[in-house]
Amino acid sequence: MSDQKVRVRFAPSPTGPLHIGGVRTALYNYLFAKQQGGTFILRIEDTDQTRFVEGAEEHIIESLRWCGILPTEGVSFGGDFGPYRQSERKDMYGKYAQQLVDAGYAYYAFDTPEELTSKRKEAEANKLVFKYDVSSRKEMKNSLTLSQNEVKSLIDNGTPWVIRLRIPENEIIKFTDGVRGEVTYNSKELDDKVMLKTDGLPTYHLANIVDDHYMQISHVIRGEEWLPSTPTHILLYRYLGWEDTRPAFYHLPLLLRPTGNGKLSKRDGAKFGFPVFAHNFVKADGELDAEGFKEYGFLPQAVINFLSLLGWNPGTEQEMFSMDELVKAFDLNRINKSGARYDYDKAQWFNQQYLMSSSDETLAALAKPVFAEHGHHPDDQRLTRICQLLKERLVTTKDFWNKGSYLFEPVTAFDNEKIVRKKWKPASRSLLEQLMSQLIGLADFEASAIETTIKAFMEENGIGFGDVLPFLRLGLSGTMKGPSVFDIMEILGKQESNKRMTTAFDRFEAISNNS
Ligand code: GLU
């Protein structure tokens, strides 16, 4: 294994949009490959035609592209080991299923779906679960129980069959998992899984092993839900004579709900109001099926950073990692064993950090479409000024609008009327009107000049900040929270500031009269 080149794969099935847990699996594979100078492969495992979802493959690829987890080889990326879509390799698998049968490691089974259903029902009635396994296979219709002649005539007559793996009786199957250490199963726990289906297509298990072998995969890094399948895979490597080049296994811990109880599911996104996908998935009929980080206003760097620490720890206090830093720091030996709680607050915190440290140009490029969506197209200079102002206040890019809409649209409500009732005095209006006329007289209506004028005015009139600033703030932006009033004024400009204050004076008076 040691001198084998690192070749890893991400092997999703296109059965729906790519869940964020899948993105994390892809990321860990990618980081490891990059670090080792290896190859990261995208293989689409689409042999289960009944579960195929239109658009899922495109969603997977677009998720990887958006995150910057680019495969070196694979569907849509080319390479020498293709095709990388299993449905295009379907003729490759049959011979291995046959090889297993010929060597006595697998057998034909002729049980009809009805017969299997009735077995399942029978078991259920006794509060049991039917398993096609070492003991039950003795009572079923298969090439282990039927004579050679019977088998031959069934096949010749065109009776539908499948090929099942013949799990050994009472054998200990041991393997090392890079995350969990030595893992042991008793073959009694396993069932005789179908390898080749009635439609001639392989199941996941056979196709996965054949392809990992053929594509010279060195390390299998995948979700924990595949751990129980691994003993079957170990047997397959042995039975196909490929034990020498068997990949090393690493099973990543589950992503858990924020509450810590149970696996994070697609439904949790809607339930808790956060994304569990990289980007939106719109079904073929146009229905929005899943919401993504991208549309929530996240930067891919933040999502990557967040995911990198969901299941891996650097062993230091460092939290902020660029992709390049991750490639250097990532360590397969530091994958956590226990499930990783999906902490959306932490995801938001990362996004905030990345937005805060973005350049003005980057922010302007992010803000432009957000404002455009609301029908506003500020010129570059104004856009940059707005971005500088809002920078520290953004959690997602949607906040360009949530926190800055008043820079474009008139104020319709005040978020703090209490302060008006408390501070508005009979003389306030005339004082503030005087102040506004001084400000309008400024040759250069920019923040520092505005600040100097306001401060001088307060001093001259013997009044304090509380007599002036809350009213300017509310009148100009509608909110007591936000950037400095001087900056807001500059961005709004003379005319608009004056217009807003004039309207506000009437409202202030009305509020104070009503109290
Ligand atoms: N096709 C499997 C999936 O959808 C791949 C599991 C594996 O990596 O072996 O996750």
Short mmCIF file of C-alpha atoms and ligand atoms in Angstrom, two decimals:
data_model
loop_
_atom_site.label_atom_id
_atom_site.label_comp_id
_atom_site.label_asym_id
_atom_site.label_seq_id
_atom_site.Cartn_x
_atom_site.Cartn_y
_atom_site.Cartn_z
CA MET A 1 0.00 0.00 0.00
CA SER A 2 2.73 2.47 0.99
CA ASP A 3 4.23 2.90 -2.47
CA GLN A 4 0.81 2.94 -4.10
CA LYS A 5 -0.20 6.30 -5.54
CA VAL A 6 -2.99 8.05 -3.69
CA ARG A 7 -6.20 7.76 -5.68
CA VAL A 8 -9.43 8.56 -3.89
CA ARG A 9 -12.96 8.88 -5.09
CA PHE A 10 -16.22 10.53 -4.22
CA ALA A 11 -18.94 8.18 -5.43
CA PRO A 12 -22.42 9.65 -4.96
CA SER A 13 -25.59 8.14 -6.32
CA PRO A 14 -27.76 10.58 -8.25
CA THR A 15 -30.82 9.88 -6.13
CA GLY A 16 -31.41 13.50 -5.16
CA PRO A 17 -29.56 16.73 -4.50
CA LEU A 18 -26.15 16.45 -2.86
CA HIS A 19 -26.58 16.73 0.91
CA ILE A 20 -23.99 18.76 2.82
CA GLY A 21 -22.70 15.54 4.42
CA GLY A 22 -21.78 14.40 0.91
CA VAL A 23 -19.99 17.69 0.30
CA ARG A 24 -17.97 17.06 3.45
CA THR A 25 -17.05 13.57 2.23
CA ALA A 26 -15.96 15.05 -1.10
CA LEU A 27 -13.96 17.73 0.70
CA TYR A 28 -12.03 15.28 2.87
CA ASN A 29 -11.22 13.15 -0.16
CA TYR A 30 -10.12 16.23 -2.06
CA LEU A 31 -7.93 17.56 0.76
CA PHE A 32 -6.22 14.23 1.21
CA ALA A 33 -5.60 13.82 -2.52
CA LYS A 34 -4.23 17.33 -2.90
CA GLN A 35 -1.96 16.95 0.07
CA GLN A 36 -0.56 13.66 -1.15
CA GLY A 37 -0.15 14.80 -4.74
CA GLY A 38 -2.79 12.22 -5.58
CA THR A 39 -5.91 12.04 -7.70
CA PHE A 40 -9.47 12.87 -6.70
CA ILE A 41 -12.10 11.10 -8.76
CA LEU A 42 -15.81 11.76 -9.16
CA ARG A 43 -17.68 8.56 -9.93
CA ILE A 44 -21.43 8.58 -10.38
CA GLU A 45 -23.00 5.40 -8.98
CA ASP A 46 -26.22 5.21 -10.93
CA THR A 47 -26.91 1.50 -11.23
CA ASP A 48 -30.17 1.75 -9.30
CA GLN A 49 -32.36 3.06 -12.10
CA THR A 50 -35.43 3.08 -9.87
CA ARG A 51 -33.93 5.75 -7.63
CA PHE A 52 -32.58 7.98 -10.38
CA VAL A 53 -33.57 11.64 -9.99
CA GLU A 54 -33.37 13.98 -12.93
CA GLY A 55 -30.96 16.83 -12.36
CA ALA A 56 -29.26 15.18 -9.39
CA GLU A 57 -25.98 14.57 -11.22
CA GLU A 58 -25.86 18.20 -12.34
CA HIS A 59 -26.57 19.28 -8.78
CA ILE A 60 -23.68 17.17 -7.50
CA ILE A 61 -21.24 18.59 -10.03
CA GLU A 62 -22.37 22.16 -9.51
CA SER A 63 -22.07 21.77 -5.72
CA LEU A 64 -18.47 20.64 -6.11
CA ARG A 65 -17.68 23.45 -8.53
CA TRP A 66 -19.20 26.11 -6.30
CA CYS A 67 -17.23 24.83 -3.32
CA GLY A 68 -14.01 24.64 -5.33
CA ILE A 69 -13.65 20.90 -4.70
CA LEU A 70 -12.67 20.08 -8.23
CA PRO A 71 -12.10 16.46 -9.25
CA THR A 72 -8.99 15.55 -11.19
CA GLU A 73 -10.85 12.78 -12.98
CA GLY A 74 -14.45 11.84 -13.34
CA VAL A 75 -17.83 12.51 -14.87
CA SER A 76 -17.48 15.86 -16.60
CA PHE A 77 -13.75 16.04 -15.82
CA GLY A 78 -12.31 13.29 -18.06
CA GLY A 79 -9.51 10.87 -17.23
CA ASP A 80 -8.01 7.54 -18.25
CA PHE A 81 -10.14 5.25 -16.11
CA GLY A 82 -13.54 6.14 -17.52
CA PRO A 83 -16.31 5.99 -18.16
CA TYR A 84 -16.95 7.29 -14.67
CA ARG A 85 -20.70 6.84 -14.75
CA GLN A 86 -21.53 3.29 -13.71
CA SER A 87 -24.48 2.98 -16.07
CA GLU A 88 -21.99 3.40 -18.90
CA ARG A 89 -19.86 0.58 -17.54
CA LYS A 90 -22.69 -1.88 -17.08
CA ASP A 91 -21.19 -4.61 -19.23
CA MET A 92 -18.12 -4.80 -17.03
CA TYR A 93 -19.74 -6.22 -13.95
CA GLY A 94 -21.51 -9.38 -15.12
CA LYS A 95 -18.33 -11.36 -15.58
CA TYR A 96 -17.28 -10.75 -11.98
CA ALA A 97 -20.65 -11.92 -10.71
CA GLN A 98 -20.21 -15.04 -12.84
CA GLN A 99 -16.68 -15.48 -11.54
CA LEU A 100 -18.07 -15.45 -8.00
CA VAL A 101 -20.69 -18.06 -8.91
CA ASP A 102 -18.11 -20.28 -10.62
CA ALA A 103 -15.86 -20.18 -7.58
CA GLY A 104 -18.77 -21.04 -5.27
CA TYR A 105 -18.84 -17.62 -3.59
CA ALA A 106 -22.16 -16.63 -5.05
CA TYR A 107 -25.29 -18.34 -6.31
CA TYR A 108 -28.37 -17.86 -8.47
CA ALA A 109 -31.60 -17.09 -6.67
CA PHE A 110 -34.99 -17.46 -8.36
CA ASP A 111 -37.31 -16.30 -5.59
CA THR A 112 -40.04 -14.07 -6.97
CA PRO A 113 -40.80 -10.66 -5.44
CA GLU A 114 -44.08 -12.17 -4.15
CA GLU A 115 -42.29 -15.03 -2.44
CA LEU A 116 -39.86 -12.63 -0.81
CA THR A 117 -42.69 -10.36 0.34
CA SER A 118 -44.53 -13.27 1.88
CA LYS A 119 -41.36 -14.31 3.76
CA ARG A 120 -41.01 -10.75 5.04
CA LYS A 121 -44.62 -10.67 6.20
CA GLU A 122 -44.26 -14.04 7.90
CA ALA A 123 -41.24 -12.76 9.80
CA GLU A 124 -43.00 -9.51 10.70
CA ALA A 125 -45.93 -11.45 12.13
CA ASN A 126 -43.42 -13.00 14.53
CA LYS A 127 -41.84 -9.61 15.22
CA LEU A 128 -38.76 -10.60 13.26
CA VAL A 129 -37.00 -9.18 10.23
CA PHE A 130 -36.52 -11.47 7.30
CA LYS A 131 -32.93 -11.78 6.13
CA TYR A 132 -31.80 -13.75 3.11
CA ASP A 133 -28.85 -15.30 4.86
CA VAL A 134 -26.94 -18.41 5.88
CA SER A 135 -29.94 -19.97 7.54
CA SER A 136 -32.88 -18.78 5.46
CA ARG A 137 -31.23 -19.46 2.10
CA LYS A 138 -31.61 -23.18 2.80
CA GLU A 139 -35.36 -22.79 2.44
CA MET A 140 -35.33 -20.57 -0.61
CA LYS A 141 -35.33 -21.19 -4.35
CA ASN A 142 -31.71 -20.94 -5.38
CA SER A 143 -28.83 -22.80 -6.93
CA LEU A 144 -27.80 -24.02 -3.47
CA THR A 145 -31.10 -25.80 -2.89
CA LEU A 146 -32.05 -26.81 -6.42
CA SER A 147 -30.34 -29.45 -8.53
CA GLN A 148 -28.02 -28.43 -11.33
CA ASN A 149 -30.59 -29.56 -13.90
CA GLU A 150 -33.36 -27.55 -12.29
CA VAL A 151 -31.18 -24.48 -12.25
CA LYS A 152 -30.22 -24.94 -15.86
CA SER A 153 -33.79 -25.35 -17.02
CA LEU A 154 -35.00 -22.33 -15.02
CA ILE A 155 -32.31 -20.19 -16.62
CA ASP A 156 -32.97 -21.63 -20.08
CA ASN A 157 -36.70 -20.93 -19.68
CA GLY A 158 -35.96 -17.30 -19.03
CA THR A 159 -37.02 -17.39 -15.36
CA PRO A 160 -35.83 -14.17 -13.74
CA TRP A 161 -32.87 -14.60 -11.41
CA VAL A 162 -30.43 -12.62 -9.34
CA ILE A 163 -26.96 -13.49 -8.15
CA ARG A 164 -26.43 -13.37 -4.39
CA LEU A 165 -23.21 -13.44 -2.41
CA ARG A 166 -22.80 -16.60 -0.36
CA ILE A 167 -21.82 -15.29 3.05
CA PRO A 168 -19.79 -17.88 4.99
CA GLU A 169 -21.22 -19.45 8.11
CA ASN A 170 -19.96 -18.14 11.41
CA GLU A 171 -16.77 -16.47 10.34
CA ILE A 172 -15.07 -13.52 12.00
CA ILE A 173 -14.41 -10.72 9.52
CA LYS A 174 -11.83 -8.24 10.73
CA PHE A 175 -10.52 -5.11 9.12
CA THR A 176 -8.86 -1.90 10.14
CA ASP A 177 -10.73 1.31 9.78
CA GLY A 178 -8.49 4.35 9.73
CA VAL A 179 -10.88 6.21 12.02
CA ARG A 180 -12.17 3.48 14.31
CA GLY A 181 -9.25 1.09 14.48
CA GLU A 182 -9.92 -2.65 14.33
CA VAL A 183 -13.50 -3.47 13.42
CA THR A 184 -14.91 -6.96 13.79
CA TYR A 185 -18.08 -8.49 12.43
CA ASN A 186 -19.40 -12.00 12.60
CA SER A 187 -20.60 -13.21 9.22
CA LYS A 188 -23.83 -14.25 10.99
CA GLU A 189 -24.75 -10.56 11.10
CA LEU A 190 -24.56 -10.25 7.31
CA ASP A 191 -27.09 -11.14 4.66
CA ASP A 192 -26.55 -12.66 1.24
CA LYS A 193 -26.66 -9.41 -0.65
CA VAL A 194 -27.70 -9.31 -4.27
CA MET A 195 -24.71 -8.70 -6.54
CA LEU A 196 -26.38 -8.78 -9.94
CA LYS A 197 -30.01 -7.82 -10.34
CA THR A 198 -32.72 -9.23 -12.59
CA ASP A 199 -32.12 -6.38 -15.03
CA GLY A 200 -28.51 -7.53 -15.39
CA LEU A 201 -27.21 -4.46 -13.60
CA PRO A 202 -24.95 -4.79 -10.58
CA THR A 203 -25.95 -3.56 -7.15
CA TYR A 204 -23.97 -0.86 -5.40
CA HIS A 205 -21.81 -3.44 -3.61
CA LEU A 206 -20.49 -5.25 -6.65
CA ALA A 207 -20.12 -2.18 -8.86
CA ASN A 208 -18.40 -0.24 -6.11
CA ILE A 209 -15.77 -2.91 -5.50
CA VAL A 210 -15.15 -3.62 -9.18
CA ASP A 211 -14.75 0.08 -9.92
CA ASP A 212 -12.58 0.81 -6.89
CA HIS A 213 -10.33 -2.00 -8.03
CA TYR A 214 -10.33 -0.99 -11.67
CA MET A 215 -9.79 2.69 -10.87
CA GLN A 216 -6.93 1.75 -8.52
CA ILE A 217 -8.45 3.43 -5.52
CA SER A 218 -6.00 3.53 -2.62
CA HIS A 219 -8.21 4.94 0.15
CA VAL A 220 -11.95 4.77 0.57
CA ILE A 221 -13.08 7.78 2.59
CA ARG A 222 -16.86 7.77 3.03
CA GLY A 223 -19.68 8.26 5.48
CA GLU A 224 -20.18 6.08 8.53
CA GLU A 225 -23.43 4.72 7.14
CA TRP A 226 -21.31 2.49 4.89
CA LEU A 227 -19.44 0.84 7.75
CA PRO A 228 -21.91 -2.08 8.03
CA SER A 229 -21.42 -2.78 4.30
CA THR A 230 -17.67 -2.95 4.65
CA PRO A 231 -17.42 -6.59 5.85
CA THR A 232 -19.28 -7.61 2.68
CA HIS A 233 -16.83 -5.54 0.68
CA ILE A 234 -13.91 -7.17 2.47
CA LEU A 235 -15.25 -10.57 1.46
CA LEU A 236 -15.67 -9.40 -2.13
CA TYR A 237 -12.06 -8.27 -2.33
CA ARG A 238 -11.02 -11.65 -1.04
CA TYR A 239 -13.30 -13.65 -3.34
CA LEU A 240 -12.28 -11.69 -6.42
CA GLY A 241 -8.60 -12.18 -5.61
CA TRP A 242 -7.91 -8.48 -5.07
CA GLU A 243 -6.93 -8.48 -1.41
CA ASP A 244 -3.39 -7.28 -2.10
CA THR A 245 -4.54 -3.99 -3.52
CA ARG A 246 -7.55 -3.52 -1.29
CA PRO A 247 -7.94 0.16 -0.38
CA ALA A 248 -7.67 1.43 3.17
CA PHE A 249 -11.01 2.37 4.75
CA TYR A 250 -11.90 5.55 6.58
CA HIS A 251 -15.47 6.06 7.76
CA LEU A 252 -16.35 9.64 8.58
CA PRO A 253 -18.54 10.40 11.60
CA LEU A 254 -22.19 11.28 11.11
CA LEU A 255 -23.39 14.85 10.94
CA LEU A 256 -25.84 15.29 13.80
CA ARG A 257 -28.75 17.68 14.25
CA PRO A 258 -27.95 20.92 16.10
CA THR A 259 -29.73 19.45 19.10
CA GLY A 260 -27.24 16.59 19.03
CA ASN A 261 -29.90 13.88 18.82
CA GLY A 262 -30.00 11.98 15.57
CA LYS A 263 -28.59 12.25 12.12
CA LEU A 264 -28.96 15.53 10.24
CA SER A 265 -31.52 14.99 7.50
CA LYS A 266 -32.83 16.89 4.53
CA ARG A 267 -36.00 17.69 6.46
CA ASP A 268 -34.03 19.30 9.28
CA GLY A 269 -33.10 22.14 6.95
CA ALA A 270 -36.71 23.20 6.60
CA LYS A 271 -37.42 22.43 10.25
CA PHE A 272 -34.61 24.52 11.72
CA GLY A 273 -34.50 27.09 8.92
CA PHE A 274 -30.98 26.55 7.67
CA PRO A 275 -29.47 25.08 4.52
CA VAL A 276 -28.25 21.47 4.38
CA PHE A 277 -27.16 21.69 0.74
CA ALA A 278 -24.45 23.64 -1.03
CA HIS A 279 -26.88 25.26 -3.47
CA ASN A 280 -30.58 25.14 -4.30
CA PHE A 281 -32.06 22.13 -6.03
CA VAL A 282 -34.96 22.79 -8.32
CA LYS A 283 -36.81 19.68 -9.44
CA ALA A 284 -37.56 18.95 -13.08
CA ASP A 285 -41.13 20.22 -12.53
CA GLY A 286 -39.78 23.54 -11.30
CA GLU A 287 -40.43 22.99 -7.58
CA LEU A 288 -37.72 24.21 -5.20
CA ASP A 289 -36.77 21.00 -3.46
CA ALA A 290 -33.78 21.98 -1.34
CA GLU A 291 -32.22 25.23 -0.21
CA GLY A 292 -28.52 25.87 -0.36
CA PHE A 293 -25.82 27.88 1.36
CA LYS A 294 -25.13 29.74 -1.87
CA GLU A 295 -28.62 31.20 -2.03
CA TYR A 296 -28.64 31.88 1.70
CA GLY A 297 -25.79 34.28 0.98
CA PHE A 298 -22.78 32.27 2.09
CA LEU A 299 -19.32 32.38 0.59
CA PRO A 300 -17.94 29.01 -0.49
CA GLN A 301 -14.80 29.60 1.60
CA ALA A 302 -16.92 29.88 4.73
CA VAL A 303 -18.84 26.71 3.93
CA ILE A 304 -15.60 24.83 3.31
CA ASN A 305 -14.04 26.10 6.51
CA PHE A 306 -17.17 25.16 8.47
CA LEU A 307 -17.32 21.67 6.96
CA SER A 308 -13.62 21.04 7.40
CA LEU A 309 -14.06 21.13 11.16
CA LEU A 310 -17.18 18.98 11.22
CA GLY A 311 -15.47 15.67 11.78
CA TRP A 312 -11.80 16.66 11.72
CA ASN A 313 -9.73 18.67 14.16
CA PRO A 314 -6.34 20.24 13.55
CA GLY A 315 -5.18 19.58 17.10
CA THR A 316 -4.63 23.32 17.61
CA GLU A 317 -6.84 26.28 18.42
CA GLN A 318 -6.78 27.50 14.82
CA GLU A 319 -10.26 27.88 13.34
CA MET A 320 -9.82 29.92 10.20
CA PHE A 321 -8.44 27.88 7.30
CA SER A 322 -8.25 28.74 3.64
CA MET A 323 -8.43 25.81 1.22
CA ASP A 324 -4.64 25.91 0.82
CA GLU A 325 -4.14 25.88 4.56
CA LEU A 326 -6.52 22.96 4.85
CA VAL A 327 -4.60 21.02 2.23
CA LYS A 328 -1.48 21.45 4.35
CA ALA A 329 -3.03 20.87 7.76
CA PHE A 330 -5.52 18.10 6.98
CA ASP A 331 -4.68 14.81 8.60
CA LEU A 332 -6.62 11.60 8.03
CA ASN A 333 -5.42 10.44 11.43
CA ARG A 334 -7.24 13.27 13.12
CA ILE A 335 -10.75 12.41 11.96
CA ASN A 336 -13.06 12.37 14.96
CA LYS A 337 -14.85 9.18 15.90
CA SER A 338 -17.94 10.75 17.36
CA GLY A 339 -20.70 12.47 15.41
CA ALA A 340 -20.31 16.14 14.55
CA ARG A 341 -23.07 18.48 15.69
CA TYR A 342 -24.22 20.72 12.87
CA ASP A 343 -23.92 24.13 14.44
CA TYR A 344 -25.47 26.67 12.10
CA ASP A 345 -24.43 29.58 14.33
CA LYS A 346 -20.86 28.51 13.72
CA ALA A 347 -21.46 28.44 9.96
CA GLN A 348 -22.79 31.98 10.18
CA TRP A 349 -19.82 33.04 12.28
CA PHE A 350 -17.44 31.76 9.60
CA ASN A 351 -19.34 33.59 6.90
CA GLN A 352 -19.22 36.77 8.90
CA GLN A 353 -15.45 36.43 9.31
CA TYR A 354 -14.95 35.89 5.59
CA LEU A 355 -17.19 38.79 4.63
CA MET A 356 -15.48 41.06 7.11
CA SER A 357 -12.07 40.25 5.71
CA SER A 358 -13.09 40.54 2.06
CA SER A 359 -11.71 43.36 -0.06
CA ASP A 360 -13.94 46.24 -1.10
CA GLU A 361 -13.92 44.95 -4.68
CA THR A 362 -15.00 41.47 -3.62
CA LEU A 363 -17.78 42.88 -1.49
CA ALA A 364 -18.92 45.18 -4.28
CA ALA A 365 -19.14 42.24 -6.65
CA LEU A 366 -21.20 40.33 -4.08
CA ALA A 367 -23.44 43.29 -3.27
CA LYS A 368 -24.21 44.31 -6.82
CA PRO A 369 -26.63 41.45 -7.62
CA VAL A 370 -28.27 41.76 -4.19
CA PHE A 371 -29.13 45.41 -4.76
CA ALA A 372 -30.03 44.74 -8.37
CA GLU A 373 -32.54 42.14 -7.20
CA HIS A 374 -34.30 44.99 -5.41
CA GLY A 375 -34.11 47.25 -8.43
CA HIS A 376 -31.12 49.38 -7.41
CA HIS A 377 -27.97 49.88 -9.42
CA PRO A 378 -25.57 52.16 -7.55
CA ASP A 379 -22.46 53.27 -9.44
CA ASP A 380 -19.15 51.69 -8.45
CA GLN A 381 -18.04 54.49 -6.19
CA ARG A 382 -21.27 54.56 -4.23
CA LEU A 383 -21.36 50.77 -4.11
CA THR A 384 -17.88 50.64 -2.61
CA ARG A 385 -18.77 53.25 -0.01
CA ILE A 386 -21.87 51.28 0.95
CA CYS A 387 -19.88 48.07 1.24
CA GLN A 388 -17.30 49.72 3.50
CA LEU A 389 -20.13 50.90 5.69
CA LEU A 390 -21.93 47.58 5.94
CA LYS A 391 -18.90 45.28 6.02
CA GLU A 392 -18.84 44.74 9.77
CA ARG A 393 -22.55 44.11 9.92
CA LEU A 394 -22.96 41.31 7.43
CA VAL A 395 -23.65 37.72 8.35
CA THR A 396 -24.74 36.70 4.86
CA THR A 397 -24.73 38.62 1.60
CA LYS A 398 -28.50 39.03 2.02
CA ASP A 399 -27.62 41.48 4.76
CA PHE A 400 -26.44 43.95 2.15
CA TRP A 401 -30.14 44.49 1.72
CA ASN A 402 -31.40 43.59 5.20
CA LYS A 403 -28.98 45.99 6.82
CA GLY A 404 -28.74 48.56 4.07
CA SER A 405 -32.10 48.89 2.34
CA TYR A 406 -32.63 52.36 3.88
CA LEU A 407 -29.68 53.62 1.84
CA PHE A 408 -31.93 53.17 -1.19
CA GLU A 409 -35.50 53.38 0.00
CA PRO A 410 -37.40 55.86 2.15
CA VAL A 411 -37.81 55.18 5.85
CA THR A 412 -41.27 53.86 6.59
CA ALA A 413 -41.03 53.08 10.31
CA PHE A 414 -38.83 53.78 13.31
CA ASP A 415 -37.54 50.85 15.33
CA ASN A 416 -37.42 52.88 18.53
CA GLU A 417 -40.27 55.28 19.22
CA LYS A 418 -39.59 55.22 22.93
CA ILE A 419 -36.51 57.31 22.50
CA VAL A 420 -38.51 59.90 20.54
CA ARG A 421 -41.04 60.18 23.37
CA LYS A 422 -38.25 60.56 25.86
CA LYS A 423 -35.99 63.00 24.07
CA TRP A 424 -38.12 65.10 21.74
CA LYS A 425 -38.61 68.58 23.19
CA PRO A 426 -40.67 71.54 21.97
CA ALA A 427 -37.47 73.22 20.78
CA SER A 428 -36.09 70.15 19.00
CA ARG A 429 -37.60 70.83 15.62
CA SER A 430 -36.30 74.32 15.20
CA LEU A 431 -32.87 73.32 16.47
CA LEU A 432 -32.63 70.40 14.07
CA GLU A 433 -33.93 72.50 11.21
CA GLN A 434 -31.15 74.98 11.84
CA LEU A 435 -28.65 72.18 11.91
CA MET A 436 -29.93 70.79 8.64
CA SER A 437 -29.68 74.12 6.93
CA GLN A 438 -26.06 74.45 8.09
CA LEU A 439 -25.31 71.00 6.77
CA ILE A 440 -26.91 71.71 3.42
CA GLY A 441 -24.67 74.73 3.16
CA LEU A 442 -21.57 72.52 3.26
CA ALA A 443 -19.55 72.69 0.08
CA ASP A 444 -18.31 69.17 0.51
CA PHE A 445 -21.04 66.94 1.94
CA GLU A 446 -18.81 64.17 3.25
CA ALA A 447 -18.71 62.32 6.58
CA SER A 448 -15.90 64.17 8.36
CA ALA A 449 -17.18 67.63 7.41
CA ILE A 450 -20.67 66.60 8.48
CA GLU A 451 -19.30 65.36 11.81
CA THR A 452 -17.36 68.58 12.46
CA THR A 453 -20.39 70.71 11.65
CA ILE A 454 -22.69 68.72 13.90
CA LYS A 455 -20.25 68.80 16.80
CA ALA A 456 -19.68 72.54 16.48
CA PHE A 457 -23.43 73.10 16.33
CA MET A 458 -23.96 71.12 19.53
CA GLU A 459 -21.32 73.09 21.32
CA GLU A 460 -22.68 76.44 20.18
CA ASN A 461 -26.15 75.51 21.37
CA GLY A 462 -25.09 73.83 24.55
CA ILE A 463 -26.76 70.56 23.62
CA GLY A 464 -25.53 66.96 23.77
CA PHE A 465 -25.40 63.97 21.39
CA GLY A 466 -28.67 62.67 22.81
CA ASP A 467 -30.49 65.77 21.62
CA VAL A 468 -29.40 65.34 18.04
CA LEU A 469 -28.06 61.97 17.00
CA PRO A 470 -31.02 59.69 17.83
CA PHE A 471 -33.26 61.87 15.68
CA LEU A 472 -30.83 61.95 12.78
CA ARG A 473 -30.33 58.23 13.05
CA LEU A 474 -34.05 57.40 13.10
CA GLY A 475 -34.96 60.00 10.53
CA LEU A 476 -32.32 58.89 8.05
CA SER A 477 -32.31 55.13 8.56
CA GLY A 478 -35.33 54.21 10.68
CA THR A 479 -33.14 52.27 13.07
CA MET A 480 -31.05 52.99 16.14
CA LYS A 481 -28.60 50.31 15.07
CA GLY A 482 -26.18 50.72 12.20
CA PRO A 483 -23.19 52.64 10.97
CA SER A 484 -22.35 56.21 11.88
CA VAL A 485 -24.90 58.90 11.08
CA PHE A 486 -22.20 60.95 9.37
CA ASP A 487 -21.47 58.14 6.93
CA ILE A 488 -25.15 57.50 6.31
CA MET A 489 -25.67 61.16 5.50
CA GLU A 490 -22.79 61.25 3.09
CA ILE A 491 -24.11 58.23 1.21
CA LEU A 492 -27.67 59.55 1.08
CA GLY A 493 -26.47 62.94 -0.11
CA LYS A 494 -27.68 66.42 0.76
CA GLN A 495 -31.03 66.39 -0.89
CA GLU A 496 -32.17 63.00 0.27
CA SER A 497 -30.95 63.58 3.83
CA ASN A 498 -32.83 66.83 4.00
CA LYS A 499 -35.95 65.32 2.52
CA ARG A 500 -35.91 62.46 5.00
CA MET A 501 -35.39 64.74 7.98
CA THR A 502 -38.21 67.04 6.94
CA THR A 503 -40.62 64.10 6.80
CA ALA A 504 -39.25 62.76 10.06
CA PHE A 505 -39.86 66.00 11.99
CA ASP A 506 -43.60 65.68 11.44
CA ARG A 507 -43.52 62.10 12.58
CA PHE A 508 -41.44 62.89 15.65
CA GLU A 509 -43.95 65.53 16.64
CA ALA A 510 -46.85 63.17 16.08
CA ILE A 511 -45.20 60.48 18.19
CA SER A 512 -44.40 62.84 21.00
CA ASN A 513 -47.93 64.35 20.93
CA ASN A 514 -49.46 60.92 21.15
CA SER A 515 -47.52 59.90 24.19
N1 GLU B 1 -22.85 5.38 -3.94
C1 GLU B 1 -22.58 5.43 -2.54
C2 GLU B 1 -23.25 6.69 -2.00
O1 GLU B 1 -24.18 7.12 -2.56
C3 GLU B 1 -21.09 5.46 -2.33
C4 GLU B 1 -20.61 4.91 -1.03
C5 GLU B 1 -19.13 4.70 -1.09
O2 GLU B 1 -18.41 5.71 -1.10
O3 GLU B 1 -18.70 3.56 -1.15
O4 GLU B 1 -22.88 7.27 -1.01
#
